[in-house]
Short mmCIF file of C-alpha atoms in Angstrom, two decimals:
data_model
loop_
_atom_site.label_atom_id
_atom_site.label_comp_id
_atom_site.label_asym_id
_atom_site.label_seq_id
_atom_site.Cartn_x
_atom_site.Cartn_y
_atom_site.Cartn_z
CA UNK A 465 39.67 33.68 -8.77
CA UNK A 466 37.33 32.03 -7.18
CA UNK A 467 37.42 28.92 -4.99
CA UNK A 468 35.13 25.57 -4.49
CA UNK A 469 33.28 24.20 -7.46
CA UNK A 470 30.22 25.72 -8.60
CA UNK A 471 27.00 23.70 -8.94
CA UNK A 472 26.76 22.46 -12.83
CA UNK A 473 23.99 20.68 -14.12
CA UNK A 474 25.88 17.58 -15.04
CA UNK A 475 27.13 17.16 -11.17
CA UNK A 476 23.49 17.48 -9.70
CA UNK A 477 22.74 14.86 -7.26
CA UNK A 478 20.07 12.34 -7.63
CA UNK A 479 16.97 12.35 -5.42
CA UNK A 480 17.16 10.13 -2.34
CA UNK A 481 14.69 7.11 -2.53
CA UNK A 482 13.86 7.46 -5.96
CA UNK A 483 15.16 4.23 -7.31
CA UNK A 484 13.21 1.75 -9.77
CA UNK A 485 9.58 2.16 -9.10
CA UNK A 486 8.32 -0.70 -6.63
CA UNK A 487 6.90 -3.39 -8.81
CA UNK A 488 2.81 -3.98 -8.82
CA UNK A 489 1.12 -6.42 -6.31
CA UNK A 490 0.47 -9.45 -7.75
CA UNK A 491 -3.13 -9.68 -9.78
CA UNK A 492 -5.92 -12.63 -8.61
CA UNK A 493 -9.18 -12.99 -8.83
CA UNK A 494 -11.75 -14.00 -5.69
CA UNK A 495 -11.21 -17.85 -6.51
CA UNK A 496 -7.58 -17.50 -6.43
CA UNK A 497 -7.25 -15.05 -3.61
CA UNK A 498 -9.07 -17.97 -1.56
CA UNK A 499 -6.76 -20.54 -2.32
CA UNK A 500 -3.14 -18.12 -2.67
CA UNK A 501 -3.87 -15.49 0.66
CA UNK A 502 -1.91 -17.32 2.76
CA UNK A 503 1.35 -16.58 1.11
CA UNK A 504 0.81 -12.95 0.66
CA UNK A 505 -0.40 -11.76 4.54
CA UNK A 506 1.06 -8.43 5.25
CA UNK A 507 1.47 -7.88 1.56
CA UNK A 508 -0.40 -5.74 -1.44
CA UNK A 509 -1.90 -7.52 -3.85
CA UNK A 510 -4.76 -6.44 -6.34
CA UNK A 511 -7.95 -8.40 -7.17
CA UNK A 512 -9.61 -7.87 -10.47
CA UNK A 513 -13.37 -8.90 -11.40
CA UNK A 514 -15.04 -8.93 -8.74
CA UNK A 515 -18.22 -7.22 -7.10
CA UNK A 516 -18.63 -4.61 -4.49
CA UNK A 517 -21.55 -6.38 -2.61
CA UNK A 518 -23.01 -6.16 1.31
CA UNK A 519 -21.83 -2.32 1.71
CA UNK A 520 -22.21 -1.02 5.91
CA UNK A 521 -20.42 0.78 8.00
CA UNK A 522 -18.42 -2.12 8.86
CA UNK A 523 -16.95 -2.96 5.33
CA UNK A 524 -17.99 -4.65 2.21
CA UNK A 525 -17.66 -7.76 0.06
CA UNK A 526 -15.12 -8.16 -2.94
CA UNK A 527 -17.87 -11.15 -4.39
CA UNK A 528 -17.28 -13.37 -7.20
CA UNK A 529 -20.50 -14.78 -9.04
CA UNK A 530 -21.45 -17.93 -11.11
CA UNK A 531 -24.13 -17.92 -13.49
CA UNK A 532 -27.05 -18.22 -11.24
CA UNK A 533 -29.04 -21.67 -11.82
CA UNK A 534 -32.43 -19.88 -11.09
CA UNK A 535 -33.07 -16.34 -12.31
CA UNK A 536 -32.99 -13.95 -9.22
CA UNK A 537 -31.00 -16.03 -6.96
CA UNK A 538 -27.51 -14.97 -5.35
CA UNK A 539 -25.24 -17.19 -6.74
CA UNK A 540 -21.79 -16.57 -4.90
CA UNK A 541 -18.67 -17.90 -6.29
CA UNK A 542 -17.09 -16.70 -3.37
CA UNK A 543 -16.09 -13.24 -1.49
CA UNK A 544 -13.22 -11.10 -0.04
CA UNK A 545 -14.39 -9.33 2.93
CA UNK A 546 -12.91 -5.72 3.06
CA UNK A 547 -11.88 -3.66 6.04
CA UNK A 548 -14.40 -0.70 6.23
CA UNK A 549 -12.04 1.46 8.99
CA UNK A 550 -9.14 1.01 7.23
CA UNK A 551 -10.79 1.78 3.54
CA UNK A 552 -9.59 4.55 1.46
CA UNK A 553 -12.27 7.51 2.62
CA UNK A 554 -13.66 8.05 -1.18
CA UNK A 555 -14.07 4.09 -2.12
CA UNK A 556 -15.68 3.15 0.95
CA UNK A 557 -18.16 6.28 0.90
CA UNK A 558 -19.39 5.14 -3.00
CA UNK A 559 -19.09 1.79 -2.18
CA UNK A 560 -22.18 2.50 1.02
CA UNK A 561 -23.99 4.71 -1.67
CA UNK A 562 -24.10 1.98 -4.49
CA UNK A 563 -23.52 -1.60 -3.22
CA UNK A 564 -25.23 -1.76 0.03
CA UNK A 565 -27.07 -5.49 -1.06
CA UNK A 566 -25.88 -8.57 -2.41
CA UNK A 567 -26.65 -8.11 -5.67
CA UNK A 568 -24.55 -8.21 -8.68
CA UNK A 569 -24.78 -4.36 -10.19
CA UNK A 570 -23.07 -3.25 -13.25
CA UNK A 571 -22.45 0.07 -11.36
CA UNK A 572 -20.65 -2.18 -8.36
CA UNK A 573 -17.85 -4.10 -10.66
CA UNK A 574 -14.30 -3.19 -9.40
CA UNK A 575 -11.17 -4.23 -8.82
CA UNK A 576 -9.44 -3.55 -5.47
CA UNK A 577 -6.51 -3.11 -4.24
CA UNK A 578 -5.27 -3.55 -0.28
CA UNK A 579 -3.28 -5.65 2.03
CA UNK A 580 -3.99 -9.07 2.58
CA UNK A 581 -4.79 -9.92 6.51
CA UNK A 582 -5.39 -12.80 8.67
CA UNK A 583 -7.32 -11.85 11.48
CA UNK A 584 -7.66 -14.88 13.38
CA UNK A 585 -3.85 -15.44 13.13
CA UNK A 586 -3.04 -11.98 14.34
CA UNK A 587 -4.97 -13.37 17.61
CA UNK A 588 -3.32 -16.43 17.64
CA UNK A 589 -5.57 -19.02 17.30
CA UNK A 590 -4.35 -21.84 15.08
CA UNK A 591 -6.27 -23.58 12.21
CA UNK A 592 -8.37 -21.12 11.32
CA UNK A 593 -8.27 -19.23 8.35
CA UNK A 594 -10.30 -16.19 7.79
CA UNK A 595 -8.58 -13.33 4.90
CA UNK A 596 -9.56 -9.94 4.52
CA UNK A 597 -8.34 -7.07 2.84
CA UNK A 598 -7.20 -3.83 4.75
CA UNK A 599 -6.43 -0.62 3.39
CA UNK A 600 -8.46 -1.24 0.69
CA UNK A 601 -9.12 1.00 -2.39
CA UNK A 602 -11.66 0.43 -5.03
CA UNK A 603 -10.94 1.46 -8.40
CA UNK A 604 -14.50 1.73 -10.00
CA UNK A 605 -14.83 -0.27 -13.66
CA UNK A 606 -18.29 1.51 -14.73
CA UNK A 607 -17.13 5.09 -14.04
CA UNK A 608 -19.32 7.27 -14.96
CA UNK A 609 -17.82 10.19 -16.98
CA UNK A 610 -16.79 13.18 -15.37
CA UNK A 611 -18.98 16.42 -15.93
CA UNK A 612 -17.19 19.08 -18.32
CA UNK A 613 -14.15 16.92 -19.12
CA UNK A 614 -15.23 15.69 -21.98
CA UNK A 615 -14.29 16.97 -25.25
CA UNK A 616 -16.34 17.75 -28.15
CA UNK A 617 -15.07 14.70 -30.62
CA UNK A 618 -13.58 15.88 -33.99
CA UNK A 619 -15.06 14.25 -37.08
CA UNK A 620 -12.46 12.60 -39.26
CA UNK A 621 -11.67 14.63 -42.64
CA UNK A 622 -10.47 12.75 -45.90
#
């Protein structure tokens, strides 16, 4: 006979750390983002709508636009600057490709997700409010489909 308990399925343990999946970051566009950043420094949140605009080395522009008064005019509703060094490698690569001017181009609409920052009070100076978004990735709204994953569509049959 043998001694100590065998290993059945129903006694397996459950994984460590894999509780309730965390919950999303809150959702706002530019406009809101400008008026609500304060409360969420140092945490995710995810902005939808906007524009990848002004792409350099340094970063790039989350921009919101209006309906421009005069035809070929920038008309900014406002913009998120995002962190180019701390920019997920792939987003901020297409973002330099695409949406390197300040135009608004179907092929630049996104959403982003990063953490919200306050640069001027991680240095301490008071007053001043300046937001950003670090660790920034871009999630792309006018994808272009992938080559070969496409499937041939079925017709419908009566």
């Amino acid at each position: 006979m043998a001694t100590g308990m065998a290993a059945a399925p129903a006694m397996a343990r459950e994984p460590r750390g894999h509780g309730a999946p965390p919950a999303p970051p809150p959702t706002l566009d530019v406009a809101s983002f400008q008026g609500q950043a304060a409360q969420y420094v140092g945490k995710p949140v995810r902005i939808e709508g906007c524009t990848i605009t002004s792409a350099n080395s340094g970063g790039a522009d989350c921009a919101a636009f209006r309906i421009a008064d005069l035809p070929g005019k920038v008309d900014w509703n406002g913009a998120i600057p995002l962190d180019g060094p701390t920019m997920e490698e792939a987003s901020f690569r297409k973002a330099q490709q695409i949406c390197g001017d300040t135009g608004q181009h179907e092929q630049c609409r996104a959403d982003v997700t990063g953490v919200v920052y306050d640069p001027f009070g991680d240095m301490g100076v008071q007053g001043q409010r300046n937001f950003e978004l670090r660790q920034v990735r871009i999630h792309w709204l006018a994808e272009p489909p992938r080559k070969g994953s496409s499937r041939p569509m079925r017709q419908a049959t009566r």
